mmCIF file of N, CA and C in Angstrom:
data_model
loop_
_atom_site.group_PDB
_atom_site.id
_atom_site.type_symbol
_atom_site.label_atom_id
_atom_site.label_comp_id
_atom_site.label_asym_id
_atom_site.label_seq_id
_atom_site.Cartn_x
_atom_site.Cartn_y
_atom_site.Cartn_z
ATOM 1 N N MET A 410 30.961 38.599 40.107
ATOM 2 C CA MET A 410 29.812 37.936 40.685
ATOM 3 C C MET A 410 29.917 36.429 40.437
ATOM 4 N N ASP A 411 29.703 35.667 41.486
ATOM 5 C CA ASP A 411 29.689 34.209 41.397
ATOM 6 C C ASP A 411 28.273 33.790 40.997
ATOM 7 N N ARG A 412 28.110 33.416 39.729
ATOM 8 C CA ARG A 412 26.770 33.105 39.235
ATOM 9 C C ARG A 412 26.174 31.857 39.870
ATOM 10 N N LEU A 413 27.008 30.857 40.154
ATOM 11 C CA LEU A 413 26.479 29.646 40.794
ATOM 12 C C LEU A 413 25.945 29.961 42.190
ATOM 13 N N GLU A 414 26.650 30.819 42.911
ATOM 14 C CA GLU A 414 26.168 31.225 44.232
ATOM 15 C C GLU A 414 24.855 31.990 44.093
ATOM 16 N N ALA A 415 24.793 32.882 43.100
ATOM 17 C CA ALA A 415 23.573 33.656 42.879
ATOM 18 C C ALA A 415 22.413 32.744 42.503
ATOM 19 N N MET A 416 22.681 31.732 41.680
ATOM 20 C CA MET A 416 21.635 30.774 41.308
ATOM 21 C C MET A 416 21.149 30.011 42.536
ATOM 22 N N THR A 417 22.081 29.594 43.371
ATOM 23 C CA THR A 417 21.733 28.877 44.597
ATOM 24 C C THR A 417 20.873 29.747 45.500
ATOM 25 N N ILE A 418 21.219 31.007 45.598
ATOM 26 C CA ILE A 418 20.447 31.930 46.427
ATOM 27 C C ILE A 418 19.043 32.121 45.856
ATOM 28 N N LEU A 419 18.931 32.288 44.548
ATOM 29 C CA LEU A 419 17.612 32.443 43.932
ATOM 30 C C LEU A 419 16.742 31.224 44.206
ATOM 31 N N VAL A 420 17.285 30.043 44.016
ATOM 32 C CA VAL A 420 16.528 28.814 44.262
ATOM 33 C C VAL A 420 16.095 28.747 45.722
ATOM 34 N N ALA A 421 16.980 29.091 46.636
ATOM 35 C CA ALA A 421 16.651 29.054 48.063
ATOM 36 C C ALA A 421 15.558 30.061 48.408
ATOM 37 N N VAL A 422 15.637 31.267 47.852
ATOM 38 C CA VAL A 422 14.628 32.291 48.136
ATOM 39 C C VAL A 422 13.250 31.810 47.687
ATOM 40 N N VAL A 423 13.181 31.240 46.501
ATOM 41 C CA VAL A 423 11.893 30.769 45.990
ATOM 42 C C VAL A 423 11.413 29.550 46.771
ATOM 43 N N ASP A 424 12.304 28.582 47.013
ATOM 44 C CA ASP A 424 11.917 27.368 47.729
ATOM 45 C C ASP A 424 11.488 27.653 49.168
ATOM 46 N N LYS A 425 12.173 28.581 49.811
ATOM 47 C CA LYS A 425 11.868 28.900 51.214
ATOM 48 C C LYS A 425 10.767 29.944 51.347
ATOM 49 N N GLY A 426 10.425 30.601 50.257
ATOM 50 C CA GLY A 426 9.326 31.554 50.285
ATOM 51 C C GLY A 426 9.687 32.956 50.732
ATOM 52 N N GLY A 427 10.968 33.237 50.858
ATOM 53 C CA GLY A 427 11.353 34.583 51.255
ATOM 54 C C GLY A 427 12.838 34.713 51.495
ATOM 55 N N PHE A 428 13.267 35.957 51.613
ATOM 56 C CA PHE A 428 14.679 36.260 51.790
ATOM 57 C C PHE A 428 15.188 35.827 53.163
ATOM 58 N N THR A 429 14.407 36.081 54.194
ATOM 59 C CA THR A 429 14.862 35.768 55.555
ATOM 60 C C THR A 429 15.047 34.269 55.737
ATOM 61 N N ALA A 430 14.081 33.478 55.298
ATOM 62 C CA ALA A 430 14.182 32.018 55.436
ATOM 63 C C ALA A 430 15.342 31.481 54.601
ATOM 64 N N ALA A 431 15.535 32.040 53.412
ATOM 65 C CA ALA A 431 16.642 31.599 52.558
ATOM 66 C C ALA A 431 17.979 31.940 53.202
ATOM 67 N N ALA A 432 18.088 33.144 53.749
ATOM 68 C CA ALA A 432 19.325 33.556 54.414
ATOM 69 C C ALA A 432 19.644 32.616 55.573
ATOM 70 N N ARG A 433 18.622 32.284 56.356
ATOM 71 C CA ARG A 433 18.811 31.358 57.466
ATOM 72 C C ARG A 433 19.265 29.991 56.964
ATOM 73 N N ALA A 434 18.602 29.476 55.934
ATOM 74 C CA ALA A 434 18.932 28.147 55.403
ATOM 75 C C ALA A 434 20.340 28.098 54.815
ATOM 76 N N LEU A 435 20.763 29.188 54.191
ATOM 77 C CA LEU A 435 22.082 29.227 53.562
ATOM 78 C C LEU A 435 23.186 29.664 54.520
ATOM 79 N N GLY A 436 22.811 30.149 55.686
ATOM 80 C CA GLY A 436 23.802 30.627 56.648
ATOM 81 C C GLY A 436 24.454 31.930 56.216
ATOM 82 N N LEU A 437 23.677 32.760 55.520
ATOM 83 C CA LEU A 437 24.184 34.048 55.037
ATOM 84 C C LEU A 437 23.405 35.184 55.683
ATOM 85 N N PRO A 438 24.034 36.355 55.816
ATOM 86 C CA PRO A 438 23.291 37.511 56.318
ATOM 87 C C PRO A 438 22.216 37.925 55.303
ATOM 88 N N LEU A 439 21.097 38.407 55.811
ATOM 89 C CA LEU A 439 19.993 38.833 54.957
ATOM 90 C C LEU A 439 20.413 39.882 53.930
ATOM 91 N N PRO A 440 21.213 40.902 54.309
ATOM 92 C CA PRO A 440 21.630 41.885 53.298
ATOM 93 C C PRO A 440 22.453 41.271 52.156
ATOM 94 N N THR A 441 23.214 40.240 52.452
ATOM 95 C CA THR A 441 24.010 39.575 51.418
ATOM 96 C C THR A 441 23.099 38.876 50.413
ATOM 97 N N VAL A 442 22.084 38.193 50.905
ATOM 98 C CA VAL A 442 21.134 37.509 50.026
ATOM 99 C C VAL A 442 20.450 38.530 49.118
ATOM 100 N N SER A 443 19.993 39.606 49.700
ATOM 101 C CA SER A 443 19.310 40.652 48.924
ATOM 102 C C SER A 443 20.246 41.271 47.890
ATOM 103 N N ARG A 444 21.478 41.567 48.302
ATOM 104 C CA ARG A 444 22.452 42.183 47.398
ATOM 105 C C ARG A 444 22.815 41.249 46.248
ATOM 106 N N LYS A 445 23.021 39.967 46.550
ATOM 107 C CA LYS A 445 23.395 39.004 45.504
ATOM 108 C C LYS A 445 22.279 38.852 44.464
ATOM 109 N N LEU A 446 21.035 38.846 44.911
ATOM 110 C CA LEU A 446 19.935 38.749 43.956
ATOM 111 C C LEU A 446 19.812 40.021 43.129
ATOM 112 N N ALA A 447 20.044 41.165 43.750
ATOM 113 C CA ALA A 447 20.014 42.426 43.002
ATOM 114 C C ALA A 447 21.134 42.450 41.960
ATOM 115 N N GLU A 448 22.308 41.941 42.315
ATOM 116 C CA GLU A 448 23.426 41.867 41.368
ATOM 117 C C GLU A 448 23.089 40.926 40.207
ATOM 118 N N LEU A 449 22.450 39.809 40.519
ATOM 119 C CA LEU A 449 22.068 38.858 39.473
ATOM 120 C C LEU A 449 21.059 39.497 38.517
ATOM 121 N N GLU A 450 20.071 40.160 39.064
ATOM 122 C CA GLU A 450 19.075 40.825 38.219
ATOM 123 C C GLU A 450 19.723 41.912 37.373
ATOM 124 N N SER A 451 20.661 42.634 37.946
ATOM 125 C CA SER A 451 21.378 43.671 37.202
ATOM 126 C C SER A 451 22.204 43.050 36.076
ATOM 127 N N HIS A 452 22.869 41.949 36.385
ATOM 128 C CA HIS A 452 23.682 41.242 35.384
ATOM 129 C C HIS A 452 22.815 40.751 34.226
ATOM 130 N N LEU A 453 21.635 40.227 34.554
ATOM 131 C CA LEU A 453 20.733 39.700 33.529
ATOM 132 C C LEU A 453 19.948 40.800 32.815
ATOM 133 N N GLY A 454 19.852 41.940 33.457
ATOM 134 C CA GLY A 454 19.114 43.057 32.872
ATOM 135 C C GLY A 454 17.608 42.897 32.947
ATOM 136 N N THR A 455 17.127 42.135 33.906
ATOM 137 C CA THR A 455 15.686 41.939 34.080
ATOM 138 C C THR A 455 15.375 41.583 35.526
ATOM 139 N N ARG A 456 14.153 41.821 35.917
ATOM 140 C CA ARG A 456 13.717 41.436 37.260
ATOM 141 C C ARG A 456 13.321 39.968 37.254
ATOM 142 N N LEU A 457 13.739 39.266 38.276
ATOM 143 C CA LEU A 457 13.386 37.859 38.423
ATOM 144 C C LEU A 457 12.254 37.679 39.428
ATOM 145 N N LEU A 458 12.201 38.600 40.396
ATOM 146 C CA LEU A 458 11.213 38.516 41.464
ATOM 147 C C LEU A 458 10.459 39.826 41.598
ATOM 148 N N ASN A 459 9.163 39.734 41.836
ATOM 149 C CA ASN A 459 8.377 40.892 42.255
ATOM 150 C C ASN A 459 8.288 40.807 43.767
ATOM 151 N N ARG A 460 8.757 41.848 44.431
ATOM 152 C CA ARG A 460 8.809 41.841 45.884
ATOM 153 C C ARG A 460 7.750 42.763 46.451
ATOM 154 N N SER A 461 7.135 42.307 47.539
ATOM 155 C CA SER A 461 6.272 43.183 48.326
ATOM 156 C C SER A 461 6.667 42.987 49.778
ATOM 157 N N THR A 462 6.043 43.712 50.665
ATOM 158 C CA THR A 462 6.416 43.579 52.080
ATOM 159 C C THR A 462 6.000 42.223 52.642
ATOM 160 N N ARG A 463 5.031 41.573 52.022
ATOM 161 C CA ARG A 463 4.523 40.314 52.558
ATOM 162 C C ARG A 463 4.917 39.070 51.769
ATOM 163 N N ARG A 464 5.255 39.233 50.491
ATOM 164 C CA ARG A 464 5.541 38.038 49.698
ATOM 165 C C ARG A 464 6.412 38.356 48.486
ATOM 166 N N ILE A 465 6.906 37.277 47.890
ATOM 167 C CA ILE A 465 7.661 37.401 46.644
ATOM 168 C C ILE A 465 6.937 36.572 45.590
ATOM 169 N N ALA A 466 7.086 36.975 44.339
ATOM 170 C CA ALA A 466 6.500 36.219 43.231
ATOM 171 C C ALA A 466 7.464 36.279 42.059
ATOM 172 N N LEU A 467 7.609 35.165 41.379
ATOM 173 C CA LEU A 467 8.485 35.117 40.208
ATOM 174 C C LEU A 467 7.848 35.851 39.038
ATOM 175 N N THR A 468 8.668 36.560 38.303
ATOM 176 C CA THR A 468 8.222 37.131 37.037
ATOM 177 C C THR A 468 8.263 36.021 35.990
ATOM 178 N N ASP A 469 7.798 36.297 34.777
ATOM 179 C CA ASP A 469 7.881 35.291 33.708
ATOM 180 C C ASP A 469 9.331 34.911 33.442
ATOM 181 N N ALA A 470 10.187 35.922 33.399
ATOM 182 C CA ALA A 470 11.618 35.656 33.204
ATOM 183 C C ALA A 470 12.173 34.868 34.386
ATOM 184 N N GLY A 471 11.679 35.172 35.580
ATOM 185 C CA GLY A 471 12.113 34.471 36.783
ATOM 186 C C GLY A 471 11.766 32.996 36.745
ATOM 187 N N HIS A 472 10.558 32.677 36.249
ATOM 188 C CA HIS A 472 10.156 31.264 36.118
ATOM 189 C C HIS A 472 11.112 30.516 35.196
ATOM 190 N N ASP A 473 11.399 31.118 34.051
ATOM 191 C CA ASP A 473 12.300 30.475 33.086
ATOM 192 C C ASP A 473 13.697 30.305 33.666
ATOM 193 N N TYR A 474 14.193 31.373 34.291
ATOM 194 C CA TYR A 474 15.551 31.331 34.827
ATOM 195 C C TYR A 474 15.640 30.357 36.003
ATOM 196 N N LEU A 475 14.614 30.305 36.846
ATOM 197 C CA LEU A 475 14.619 29.396 37.985
ATOM 198 C C LEU A 475 14.687 27.940 37.528
ATOM 199 N N SER A 476 13.915 27.580 36.519
ATOM 200 C CA SER A 476 13.965 26.188 36.051
ATOM 201 C C SER A 476 15.340 25.859 35.479
ATOM 202 N N ALA A 477 15.954 26.813 34.785
ATOM 203 C CA ALA A 477 17.313 26.597 34.270
ATOM 204 C C ALA A 477 18.304 26.464 35.419
ATOM 205 N N CYS A 478 18.160 27.297 36.447
ATOM 206 C CA CYS A 478 19.057 27.233 37.613
ATOM 207 C C CYS A 478 18.970 25.872 38.294
ATOM 208 N N LYS A 479 17.754 25.407 38.505
ATOM 209 C CA LYS A 479 17.584 24.106 39.170
ATOM 210 C C LYS A 479 18.235 22.995 38.356
ATOM 211 N N ARG A 480 18.052 23.030 37.041
ATOM 212 C CA ARG A 480 18.644 22.008 36.177
ATOM 213 C C ARG A 480 20.173 22.071 36.235
ATOM 214 N N ILE A 481 20.722 23.276 36.145
ATOM 215 C CA ILE A 481 22.176 23.446 36.163
ATOM 216 C C ILE A 481 22.763 22.993 37.490
ATOM 217 N N LEU A 482 22.149 23.405 38.599
ATOM 218 C CA LEU A 482 22.659 23.027 39.919
ATOM 219 C C LEU A 482 22.559 21.522 40.144
ATOM 220 N N GLU A 483 21.500 20.894 39.635
ATOM 221 C CA GLU A 483 21.357 19.445 39.754
ATOM 222 C C GLU A 483 22.430 18.731 38.935
ATOM 223 N N GLU A 484 22.713 19.220 37.735
ATOM 224 C CA GLU A 484 23.746 18.605 36.899
ATOM 225 C C GLU A 484 25.127 18.745 37.548
ATOM 226 N N ILE A 485 25.393 19.886 38.149
ATOM 227 C CA ILE A 485 26.669 20.072 38.845
ATOM 228 C C ILE A 485 26.763 19.104 40.017
ATOM 229 N N GLY A 486 25.683 18.973 40.776
ATOM 230 C CA GLY A 486 25.671 18.025 41.896
ATOM 231 C C GLY A 486 25.890 16.600 41.435
ATOM 232 N N ASP A 487 25.233 16.221 40.335
ATOM 233 C CA ASP A 487 25.427 14.873 39.788
ATOM 234 C C ASP A 487 26.872 14.644 39.367
ATOM 235 N N ALA A 488 27.461 15.639 38.709
ATOM 236 C CA ALA A 488 28.856 15.514 38.269
ATOM 237 C C ALA A 488 29.787 15.370 39.465
ATOM 238 N N GLU A 489 29.553 16.138 40.508
ATOM 239 C CA GLU A 489 30.405 16.049 41.699
ATOM 240 C C GLU A 489 30.257 14.697 42.381
ATOM 241 N N ARG A 490 29.010 14.199 42.467
ATOM 242 C CA ARG A 490 28.801 12.883 43.087
ATOM 243 C C ARG A 490 29.447 11.779 42.259
ATOM 244 N N LYS A 491 29.373 11.903 40.941
ATOM 245 C CA LYS A 491 29.972 10.892 40.058
ATOM 246 C C LYS A 491 31.486 10.873 40.217
ATOM 247 N N VAL A 492 32.094 12.038 40.216
ATOM 248 C CA VAL A 492 33.551 12.124 40.359
ATOM 249 C C VAL A 492 33.995 11.610 41.728
ATOM 250 N N ALA A 493 33.188 11.862 42.746
ATOM 251 C CA ALA A 493 33.530 11.413 44.094
ATOM 252 C C ALA A 493 33.290 9.919 44.281
ATOM 253 N N GLY A 494 32.712 9.253 43.262
ATOM 254 C CA GLY A 494 32.500 7.824 43.346
ATOM 255 C C GLY A 494 31.215 7.436 44.045
ATOM 256 N N GLU A 495 30.347 8.390 44.284
ATOM 257 C CA GLU A 495 29.117 8.090 45.006
ATOM 258 C C GLU A 495 28.228 7.126 44.241
ATOM 259 N N TYR A 496 28.279 7.167 42.910
ATOM 260 C CA TYR A 496 27.426 6.297 42.109
ATOM 261 C C TYR A 496 28.079 4.952 41.807
ATOM 262 N N VAL A 497 29.337 4.791 42.142
ATOM 263 C CA VAL A 497 30.042 3.550 41.834
ATOM 264 C C VAL A 497 29.530 2.406 42.700
ATOM 265 N N ALA A 498 29.432 2.638 43.980
ATOM 266 C CA ALA A 498 28.962 1.608 44.902
ATOM 267 C C ALA A 498 28.311 2.287 46.101
ATOM 268 N N PRO A 499 27.356 1.619 46.714
ATOM 269 C CA PRO A 499 26.744 2.194 47.916
ATOM 270 C C PRO A 499 27.786 2.376 49.006
ATOM 271 N N LYS A 500 27.587 3.396 49.805
ATOM 272 C CA LYS A 500 28.492 3.662 50.917
ATOM 273 C C LYS A 500 27.691 3.686 52.205
ATOM 274 N N GLY A 501 28.375 3.467 53.297
ATOM 275 C CA GLY A 501 27.723 3.558 54.593
ATOM 276 C C GLY A 501 27.470 2.188 55.186
ATOM 277 N N GLN A 502 26.714 2.202 56.247
ATOM 278 C CA GLN A 502 26.435 0.984 56.990
ATOM 279 C C GLN A 502 25.127 0.367 56.503
ATOM 280 N N LEU A 503 25.124 -0.927 56.316
ATOM 281 C CA LEU A 503 23.932 -1.658 55.922
ATOM 282 C C LEU A 503 23.335 -2.290 57.174
ATOM 283 N N VAL A 504 22.082 -1.953 57.465
ATOM 284 C CA VAL A 504 21.389 -2.509 58.628
ATOM 285 C C VAL A 504 20.159 -3.241 58.129
ATOM 286 N N ILE A 505 20.053 -4.502 58.505
ATOM 287 C CA ILE A 505 18.911 -5.322 58.117
ATOM 288 C C ILE A 505 18.201 -5.758 59.386
ATOM 289 N N SER A 506 16.914 -5.538 59.421
ATOM 290 C CA SER A 506 16.113 -5.953 60.565
ATOM 291 C C SER A 506 15.099 -6.980 60.082
ATOM 292 N N ALA A 507 15.109 -8.161 60.702
ATOM 293 C CA ALA A 507 14.205 -9.222 60.276
ATOM 294 C C ALA A 507 13.894 -10.133 61.463
ATOM 295 N N PRO A 508 12.749 -10.798 61.420
ATOM 296 C CA PRO A 508 12.459 -11.803 62.451
ATOM 297 C C PRO A 508 13.516 -12.906 62.408
ATOM 298 N N ILE A 509 13.724 -13.557 63.523
ATOM 299 C CA ILE A 509 14.816 -14.530 63.666
ATOM 300 C C ILE A 509 14.751 -15.633 62.605
ATOM 301 N N VAL A 510 13.650 -16.302 62.488
ATOM 302 C CA VAL A 510 13.541 -17.430 61.555
ATOM 303 C C VAL A 510 13.680 -16.954 60.114
ATOM 304 N N PHE A 511 13.001 -15.872 59.755
ATOM 305 C CA PHE A 511 13.101 -15.331 58.403
ATOM 306 C C PHE A 511 14.542 -14.926 58.100
ATOM 307 N N GLY A 512 15.195 -14.276 59.061
ATOM 308 C CA GLY A 512 16.585 -13.872 58.874
ATOM 309 C C GLY A 512 17.500 -15.049 58.621
ATOM 310 N N ARG A 513 17.321 -16.106 59.423
ATOM 311 C CA ARG A 513 18.161 -17.289 59.286
ATOM 312 C C ARG A 513 17.916 -18.003 57.958
ATOM 313 N N LEU A 514 16.661 -18.102 57.557
ATOM 314 C CA LEU A 514 16.320 -18.859 56.348
ATOM 315 C C LEU A 514 16.509 -18.075 55.047
ATOM 316 N N HIS A 515 16.257 -16.756 55.073
ATOM 317 C CA HIS A 515 16.228 -16.007 53.824
ATOM 318 C C HIS A 515 17.286 -14.907 53.709
ATOM 319 N N VAL A 516 17.582 -14.225 54.799
ATOM 320 C CA VAL A 516 18.502 -13.089 54.718
ATOM 321 C C VAL A 516 19.963 -13.543 54.756
ATOM 322 N N VAL A 517 20.313 -14.367 55.718
ATOM 323 C CA VAL A 517 21.712 -14.769 55.887
ATOM 324 C C VAL A 517 22.275 -15.459 54.642
ATOM 325 N N PRO A 518 21.554 -16.375 53.986
ATOM 326 C CA PRO A 518 22.128 -16.992 52.777
ATOM 327 C C PRO A 518 22.402 -15.993 51.651
ATOM 328 N N VAL A 519 21.579 -14.972 51.527
ATOM 329 C CA VAL A 519 21.722 -14.020 50.425
ATOM 330 C C VAL A 519 22.728 -12.918 50.755
ATOM 331 N N ILE A 520 22.853 -12.577 52.007
ATOM 332 C CA ILE A 520 23.690 -11.439 52.391
ATOM 333 C C ILE A 520 25.160 -11.671 52.060
ATOM 334 N N GLY A 521 25.615 -12.911 52.141
ATOM 335 C CA GLY A 521 27.008 -13.207 51.812
ATOM 336 C C GLY A 521 27.334 -12.845 50.374
ATOM 337 N N GLU A 522 26.457 -13.234 49.449
ATOM 338 C CA GLU A 522 26.656 -12.899 48.031
ATOM 339 C C GLU A 522 26.607 -11.391 47.814
ATOM 340 N N PHE A 523 25.653 -10.762 48.478
ATOM 341 C CA PHE A 523 25.493 -9.321 48.351
ATOM 342 C C PHE A 523 26.750 -8.590 48.822
ATOM 343 N N LEU A 524 27.286 -9.005 49.955
ATOM 344 C CA LEU A 524 28.471 -8.335 50.507
ATOM 345 C C LEU A 524 29.697 -8.560 49.638
ATOM 346 N N VAL A 525 29.819 -9.730 49.031
ATOM 347 C CA VAL A 525 30.945 -9.996 48.133
ATOM 348 C C VAL A 525 30.863 -9.086 46.914
ATOM 349 N N LEU A 526 29.674 -8.932 46.354
ATOM 350 C CA LEU A 526 29.502 -8.085 45.170
ATOM 351 C C LEU A 526 29.786 -6.615 45.447
ATOM 352 N N LEU A 527 29.354 -6.135 46.594
ATOM 353 C CA LEU A 527 29.468 -4.702 46.882
ATOM 354 C C LEU A 527 30.588 -4.352 47.855
ATOM 355 N N CYS A 528 31.299 -5.351 48.337
ATOM 356 C CA CYS A 528 32.438 -5.130 49.231
ATOM 357 C C CYS A 528 32.058 -4.300 50.455
ATOM 358 N N HIS A 529 30.899 -4.558 51.036
ATOM 359 C CA HIS A 529 30.523 -3.860 52.263
ATOM 360 C C HIS A 529 31.376 -4.364 53.410
ATOM 361 N N LYS A 530 31.889 -3.455 54.192
ATOM 362 C CA LYS A 530 32.686 -3.849 55.342
ATOM 363 C C LYS A 530 31.898 -3.705 56.636
ATOM 364 N N PHE A 531 30.870 -2.848 56.613
ATOM 365 C CA PHE A 531 30.118 -2.573 57.830
ATOM 366 C C PHE A 531 28.657 -2.943 57.626
ATOM 367 N N TRP A 532 28.219 -3.946 58.353
ATOM 368 C CA TRP A 532 26.815 -4.328 58.275
ATOM 369 C C TRP A 532 26.391 -4.924 59.596
ATOM 370 N N ARG A 533 25.107 -4.817 59.876
ATOM 371 C CA ARG A 533 24.527 -5.406 61.072
ATOM 372 C C ARG A 533 23.241 -6.102 60.669
ATOM 373 N N CYS A 534 23.008 -7.237 61.236
ATOM 374 C CA CYS A 534 21.754 -7.941 60.999
ATOM 375 C C CYS A 534 21.057 -8.052 62.349
ATOM 376 N N LEU A 535 19.971 -7.350 62.502
ATOM 377 C CA LEU A 535 19.204 -7.381 63.739
ATOM 378 C C LEU A 535 18.094 -8.413 63.570
ATOM 379 N N ARG A 536 18.193 -9.490 64.319
ATOM 380 C CA ARG A 536 17.165 -10.518 64.223
ATOM 381 C C ARG A 536 16.408 -10.542 65.543
ATOM 382 N N ASP A 537 15.139 -10.233 65.448
ATOM 383 C CA ASP A 537 14.311 -10.143 66.642
ATOM 384 C C ASP A 537 12.862 -10.345 66.230
ATOM 385 N N ASP A 538 12.114 -11.051 67.040
ATOM 386 C CA ASP A 538 10.713 -11.298 66.726
ATOM 387 C C ASP A 538 9.793 -10.189 67.234
ATOM 388 N N ARG A 539 10.350 -9.218 67.946
ATOM 389 C CA ARG A 539 9.531 -8.099 68.425
ATOM 390 C C ARG A 539 9.216 -7.159 67.286
ATOM 391 N N ARG A 540 8.101 -6.462 67.399
ATOM 392 C CA ARG A 540 7.704 -5.463 66.408
ATOM 393 C C ARG A 540 8.595 -4.234 66.604
ATOM 394 N N MET A 541 9.190 -3.747 65.523
ATOM 395 C CA MET A 541 10.122 -2.614 65.594
ATOM 396 C C MET A 541 9.380 -1.307 65.375
ATOM 397 N N GLN A 542 9.763 -0.284 66.112
ATOM 398 C CA GLN A 542 9.222 1.064 65.933
ATOM 399 C C GLN A 542 10.152 1.850 65.034
ATOM 400 N N HIS A 543 9.624 2.554 64.042
ATOM 401 C CA HIS A 543 10.446 3.340 63.126
ATOM 402 C C HIS A 543 10.367 4.790 63.495
#
């Protein structure tokens, strides 16, 4: 049994409010989600969820285990992002939108220093006096 996968499934079931929504979100068949959670409960020797036809509810053990799962999965994600260099420097395109005069007087002088420090290669400065819709 892949415990990390089982933890991910448990978190998804609770966050999505049910097995069907979790299966859809994870791209897994519903029977697989149900089977993996049953295997996890069997491995742990306790029930994590009380199931009814209309809803699911965490048991006391389920609450404790769910908080541990979330912490563990977050730490793994942080470690992967750190190793991949995601925390070293921002990535992606920098887009700045400012009125023309403000952009010329305040943004352009500072952006050069900013780009040198962070080595951004892709940036756009949109200078327009029209009101922008977000």
